[in-house]
Amino acid sequence: MNNLEQSLAELKLENNIALEDIPEIDLYMDQVIQLFEKNFGSWTRNEDEKVLTKTMINNYAKGKLFFPIKNKKYSREHMILISLIYQLKGGLSIQDIKQTLEGVNQKTESGDIPLGHFYQSYLKLYEKNVEIFSEDVLKTEQDVRQEVKRLEADEPEELETVLLIASLINISNFYRRTAEKLVDRLGAENKKKD
C-alpha cells in the first residue's frame, strides 16, 4: 500500500468552516458558494466536482432543510445549517437530514437556541472525530497487513488495498446504519410530541 498517512493528510479533514469564517452579514448565494469552495474545495475528488451549487442550495430550500431566507440573502444561521447539511449528506439521505435538523431549524428560527454555540460544539466533536478516524484507519491498515501476511501472497499490495477498502467501507456502513437508527428514533420521538 502507498503511504496511508500521506493519503490521510491529503484528505485535509481538518478543513472546515469555523464560526469565525462565517461573516456576520448576510450573503448572496454566490458568496455562500465561494465560502464553501474556499473551505471544502480540497475535499473534491476531481476538478469537475463541485462542493456546492445553486441547484443544491435551492433544493435544500425547497426541501425545507433550513428555514426560509429573506431578500435572497443567507444569514449566518443559514450558512451554519448549510455546513451541517454538507457534512451530513455524505452519509444520510436528504429526507433523513431534514428529519435530523427539523428541531434545530425550529429552535433557531424561534430564537430558542443560539445556533452558533451548537455549531461550536459540533466543531469540537468534529476535531476529535478526525483524530479518532486517523488512528482507526492506521490501526485497520495494520490489521489488514497481518491478514495478508497469513495469505502468503506473491504480490500482497493489491490484496492489502482491496481488503483495506472493504474494511473501511464496512466501518463506514456500520456508522451510517447506526446514524440512520438514531434518525428513526428522533423521528419517532418527534411524532409523539406532535
mmCIF file of C-alpha atoms in Angstrom:
data_model
loop_
_atom_site.group_PDB
_atom_site.id
_atom_site.type_symbol
_atom_site.label_atom_id
_atom_site.label_comp_id
_atom_site.label_asym_id
_atom_site.label_seq_id
_atom_site.Cartn_x
_atom_site.Cartn_y
_atom_site.Cartn_z
ATOM 1 C CA MET A 1 0.000 0.000 0.000
ATOM 2 C CA ASN A 2 1.126 3.523 -0.640
ATOM 3 C CA ASN A 3 1.798 5.676 2.338
ATOM 4 C CA LEU A 4 -1.601 5.794 4.040
ATOM 5 C CA GLU A 5 -0.555 8.574 6.386
ATOM 6 C CA GLN A 6 0.193 10.737 3.345
ATOM 7 C CA SER A 7 -3.215 9.879 1.888
ATOM 8 C CA LEU A 8 -4.898 10.882 5.145
ATOM 9 C CA ALA A 9 -3.012 14.179 5.125
ATOM 10 C CA GLU A 10 -4.104 14.800 1.522
ATOM 11 C CA LEU A 11 -7.750 14.459 2.606
ATOM 12 C CA LYS A 12 -7.338 17.677 4.607
ATOM 13 C CA LEU A 13 -10.006 16.530 7.027
ATOM 14 C CA GLU A 14 -9.106 19.352 9.381
ATOM 15 C CA ASN A 15 -10.606 21.816 6.878
ATOM 16 C CA ASN A 16 -13.987 23.026 7.965
ATOM 17 C CA ILE A 17 -15.913 26.252 8.223
ATOM 18 C CA ALA A 18 -15.063 27.706 11.601
ATOM 19 C CA LEU A 19 -17.543 30.025 13.242
ATOM 20 C CA GLU A 20 -15.172 32.963 12.755
ATOM 21 C CA ASP A 21 -15.033 32.169 8.999
ATOM 22 C CA ILE A 22 -18.756 32.856 8.695
ATOM 23 C CA PRO A 23 -19.429 36.547 8.152
ATOM 24 C CA GLU A 24 -21.778 38.381 10.491
ATOM 25 C CA ILE A 25 -23.505 39.919 7.466
ATOM 26 C CA ASP A 26 -25.982 38.147 5.203
ATOM 27 C CA LEU A 27 -24.585 36.802 1.931
ATOM 28 C CA TYR A 28 -25.978 36.241 -1.537
ATOM 29 C CA MET A 29 -25.955 32.698 -2.901
ATOM 30 C CA ASP A 30 -22.790 33.222 -4.984
ATOM 31 C CA GLN A 31 -20.947 34.424 -1.876
ATOM 32 C CA VAL A 32 -22.141 31.378 0.087
ATOM 33 C CA ILE A 33 -20.859 29.095 -2.682
ATOM 34 C CA GLN A 34 -17.477 30.888 -2.641
ATOM 35 C CA LEU A 35 -17.222 30.425 1.130
ATOM 36 C CA PHE A 36 -17.844 26.691 0.782
ATOM 37 C CA GLU A 37 -15.481 26.287 -2.190
ATOM 38 C CA LYS A 38 -12.744 28.045 -0.218
ATOM 39 C CA ASN A 39 -13.146 25.791 2.814
ATOM 40 C CA PHE A 40 -14.138 22.447 1.272
ATOM 41 C CA GLY A 41 -12.639 22.664 -2.224
ATOM 42 C CA SER A 42 -9.809 20.341 -1.221
ATOM 43 C CA TRP A 43 -12.375 17.627 -0.424
ATOM 44 C CA THR A 44 -13.459 17.096 -4.011
ATOM 45 C CA ARG A 45 -12.141 14.069 -5.879
ATOM 46 C CA ASN A 46 -11.543 15.954 -9.119
ATOM 47 C CA GLU A 47 -11.786 19.413 -10.668
ATOM 48 C CA ASP A 48 -15.247 18.745 -12.143
ATOM 49 C CA GLU A 49 -16.827 18.016 -8.772
ATOM 50 C CA LYS A 50 -18.488 20.969 -7.080
ATOM 51 C CA VAL A 51 -18.724 21.445 -3.340
ATOM 52 C CA LEU A 52 -21.981 23.355 -3.513
ATOM 53 C CA THR A 53 -24.100 24.649 -6.379
ATOM 54 C CA LYS A 54 -27.077 26.955 -6.738
ATOM 55 C CA THR A 55 -29.206 23.927 -7.579
ATOM 56 C CA MET A 56 -28.145 22.160 -4.369
ATOM 57 C CA ILE A 57 -28.939 25.191 -2.231
ATOM 58 C CA ASN A 58 -32.282 25.678 -3.993
ATOM 59 C CA ASN A 59 -33.117 22.002 -3.446
ATOM 60 C CA TYR A 60 -32.245 22.313 0.257
ATOM 61 C CA ALA A 61 -34.515 25.355 0.491
ATOM 62 C CA LYS A 62 -37.381 23.671 -1.409
ATOM 63 C CA GLY A 63 -36.973 20.566 0.740
ATOM 64 C CA LYS A 64 -37.171 22.773 3.835
ATOM 65 C CA LEU A 65 -33.822 21.600 5.170
ATOM 66 C CA PHE A 66 -33.394 25.098 6.596
ATOM 67 C CA PHE A 67 -35.783 27.893 7.452
ATOM 68 C CA PRO A 68 -36.703 30.378 4.685
ATOM 69 C CA ILE A 69 -34.230 33.020 3.542
ATOM 70 C CA LYS A 70 -35.055 36.713 3.411
ATOM 71 C CA ASN A 71 -34.381 39.062 0.498
ATOM 72 C CA LYS A 72 -32.339 36.415 -1.364
ATOM 73 C CA LYS A 73 -29.681 36.589 1.347
ATOM 74 C CA TYR A 74 -28.403 33.878 3.633
ATOM 75 C CA SER A 75 -27.845 34.641 7.302
ATOM 76 C CA ARG A 76 -25.050 33.304 9.450
ATOM 77 C CA GLU A 77 -27.503 30.691 10.753
ATOM 78 C CA HIS A 78 -28.311 29.588 7.204
ATOM 79 C CA MET A 79 -24.603 29.125 6.482
ATOM 80 C CA ILE A 80 -24.181 27.054 9.645
ATOM 81 C CA LEU A 81 -27.125 24.864 8.644
ATOM 82 C CA ILE A 82 -25.818 24.515 5.077
ATOM 83 C CA SER A 83 -22.459 23.462 6.523
ATOM 84 C CA LEU A 84 -24.188 20.814 8.641
ATOM 85 C CA ILE A 85 -26.181 19.657 5.604
ATOM 86 C CA TYR A 86 -22.966 19.437 3.582
ATOM 87 C CA GLN A 87 -21.402 17.218 6.255
ATOM 88 C CA LEU A 88 -24.487 15.042 6.718
ATOM 89 C CA LYS A 89 -25.219 14.452 3.034
ATOM 90 C CA GLY A 90 -22.215 12.145 2.720
ATOM 91 C CA GLY A 91 -23.957 9.540 4.842
ATOM 92 C CA LEU A 92 -27.644 10.369 5.082
ATOM 93 C CA SER A 93 -30.480 10.848 2.630
ATOM 94 C CA ILE A 94 -31.954 14.313 2.176
ATOM 95 C CA GLN A 95 -35.107 13.135 3.995
ATOM 96 C CA ASP A 96 -33.020 11.899 6.939
ATOM 97 C CA ILE A 97 -31.147 15.211 7.053
ATOM 98 C CA LYS A 98 -34.422 17.116 7.048
ATOM 99 C CA GLN A 99 -35.721 14.989 9.908
ATOM 100 C CA THR A 100 -32.450 15.364 11.830
ATOM 101 C CA LEU A 101 -32.316 19.156 11.513
ATOM 102 C CA GLU A 102 -36.053 19.857 11.823
ATOM 103 C CA GLY A 103 -35.957 20.623 15.551
ATOM 104 C CA VAL A 104 -32.736 22.604 15.233
ATOM 105 C CA ASN A 105 -34.325 24.703 12.472
ATOM 106 C CA GLN A 106 -37.436 25.380 14.551
ATOM 107 C CA LYS A 107 -35.464 26.278 17.660
ATOM 108 C CA THR A 108 -33.133 28.524 15.660
ATOM 109 C CA GLU A 109 -35.934 30.339 13.869
ATOM 110 C CA SER A 110 -37.809 30.930 17.135
ATOM 111 C CA GLY A 111 -34.629 32.048 18.918
ATOM 112 C CA ASP A 112 -34.742 29.177 21.441
ATOM 113 C CA ILE A 113 -31.167 28.051 20.793
ATOM 114 C CA PRO A 114 -28.054 30.003 19.891
ATOM 115 C CA LEU A 115 -27.071 28.085 16.766
ATOM 116 C CA GLY A 116 -23.502 29.394 16.969
ATOM 117 C CA HIS A 117 -22.954 27.632 20.311
ATOM 118 C CA PHE A 118 -24.445 24.409 18.953
ATOM 119 C CA TYR A 119 -22.189 24.641 15.887
ATOM 120 C CA GLN A 120 -19.128 25.314 18.054
ATOM 121 C CA SER A 121 -19.877 22.095 19.961
ATOM 122 C CA TYR A 122 -20.225 20.281 16.640
ATOM 123 C CA LEU A 123 -16.810 21.602 15.521
ATOM 124 C CA LYS A 124 -15.141 20.451 18.767
ATOM 125 C CA LEU A 125 -16.549 16.962 18.272
ATOM 126 C CA TYR A 126 -15.514 17.093 14.619
ATOM 127 C CA GLU A 127 -11.881 17.707 15.614
ATOM 128 C CA LYS A 128 -11.976 14.753 17.996
ATOM 129 C CA ASN A 129 -13.562 12.605 15.280
ATOM 130 C CA VAL A 130 -10.709 13.432 12.881
ATOM 131 C CA GLU A 131 -8.170 12.226 15.458
ATOM 132 C CA ILE A 132 -10.133 9.042 16.207
ATOM 133 C CA PHE A 133 -10.626 8.375 12.494
ATOM 134 C CA SER A 134 -6.941 8.791 11.620
ATOM 135 C CA GLU A 135 -5.858 6.474 14.430
ATOM 136 C CA ASP A 136 -8.514 3.925 13.496
ATOM 137 C CA VAL A 137 -7.592 3.896 9.794
ATOM 138 C CA LEU A 138 -3.920 3.326 10.602
ATOM 139 C CA LYS A 139 -4.873 0.532 13.037
ATOM 140 C CA THR A 140 -7.098 -1.029 10.370
ATOM 141 C CA GLU A 141 -4.178 -0.876 7.931
ATOM 142 C CA GLN A 142 -2.043 -2.829 10.420
ATOM 143 C CA ASP A 143 -4.797 -5.422 10.851
ATOM 144 C CA VAL A 144 -5.084 -5.782 7.072
ATOM 145 C CA ARG A 145 -1.332 -6.308 6.713
ATOM 146 C CA GLN A 146 -1.481 -9.066 9.329
ATOM 147 C CA GLU A 147 -4.284 -10.805 7.446
ATOM 148 C CA VAL A 148 -2.482 -10.560 4.098
ATOM 149 C CA LYS A 149 0.723 -11.969 5.647
ATOM 150 C CA ARG A 150 -1.282 -15.054 6.574
ATOM 151 C CA LEU A 151 -2.243 -15.475 2.914
ATOM 152 C CA GLU A 152 1.438 -15.656 1.876
ATOM 153 C CA ALA A 153 0.599 -13.991 -1.446
ATOM 154 C CA ASP A 154 3.285 -13.210 -4.024
ATOM 155 C CA GLU A 155 2.069 -9.653 -4.609
ATOM 156 C CA PRO A 156 0.389 -8.571 -1.381
ATOM 157 C CA GLU A 157 -0.004 -4.854 -2.184
ATOM 158 C CA GLU A 158 -3.184 -5.224 -4.245
ATOM 159 C CA LEU A 159 -4.728 -7.617 -1.725
ATOM 160 C CA GLU A 160 -3.879 -5.188 1.092
ATOM 161 C CA THR A 161 -5.525 -2.326 -0.776
ATOM 162 C CA VAL A 162 -8.673 -4.306 -1.578
ATOM 163 C CA LEU A 163 -9.023 -5.570 1.998
ATOM 164 C CA LEU A 164 -8.435 -2.080 3.378
ATOM 165 C CA ILE A 165 -11.084 -0.634 1.052
ATOM 166 C CA ALA A 166 -13.539 -3.353 2.092
ATOM 167 C CA SER A 167 -12.779 -2.824 5.783
ATOM 168 C CA LEU A 168 -13.184 0.951 5.560
ATOM 169 C CA ILE A 169 -16.478 0.563 3.701
ATOM 170 C CA ASN A 170 -17.686 -1.879 6.366
ATOM 171 C CA ILE A 171 -16.824 0.581 9.126
ATOM 172 C CA SER A 172 -18.477 3.408 7.200
ATOM 173 C CA ASN A 173 -21.637 1.330 6.739
ATOM 174 C CA PHE A 174 -21.742 0.476 10.444
ATOM 175 C CA TYR A 175 -21.592 4.167 11.349
ATOM 176 C CA ARG A 176 -24.160 5.123 8.691
ATOM 177 C CA ARG A 177 -26.601 2.418 9.762
ATOM 178 C CA THR A 178 -26.241 3.469 13.408
ATOM 179 C CA ALA A 179 -26.879 7.105 12.432
ATOM 180 C CA GLU A 180 -29.968 6.038 10.461
ATOM 181 C CA LYS A 181 -31.294 4.210 13.529
ATOM 182 C CA LEU A 182 -30.827 7.384 15.555
ATOM 183 C CA VAL A 183 -32.636 9.409 12.865
ATOM 184 C CA ASP A 184 -35.538 6.953 13.013
ATOM 185 C CA ARG A 185 -35.638 7.182 16.795
ATOM 186 C CA LEU A 186 -35.558 11.001 16.626
ATOM 187 C CA GLY A 187 -38.419 10.940 14.105
ATOM 188 C CA ALA A 188 -40.484 8.646 16.313
ATOM 189 C CA GLU A 189 -39.897 10.863 19.355
ATOM 190 C CA ASN A 190 -40.902 13.975 17.365
ATOM 191 C CA LYS A 191 -44.117 12.278 16.187
ATOM 192 C CA LYS A 192 -45.006 11.521 19.821
ATOM 193 C CA LYS A 193 -44.632 15.253 20.625
ATOM 194 C CA ASP A 194 -46.983 16.261 17.798
#
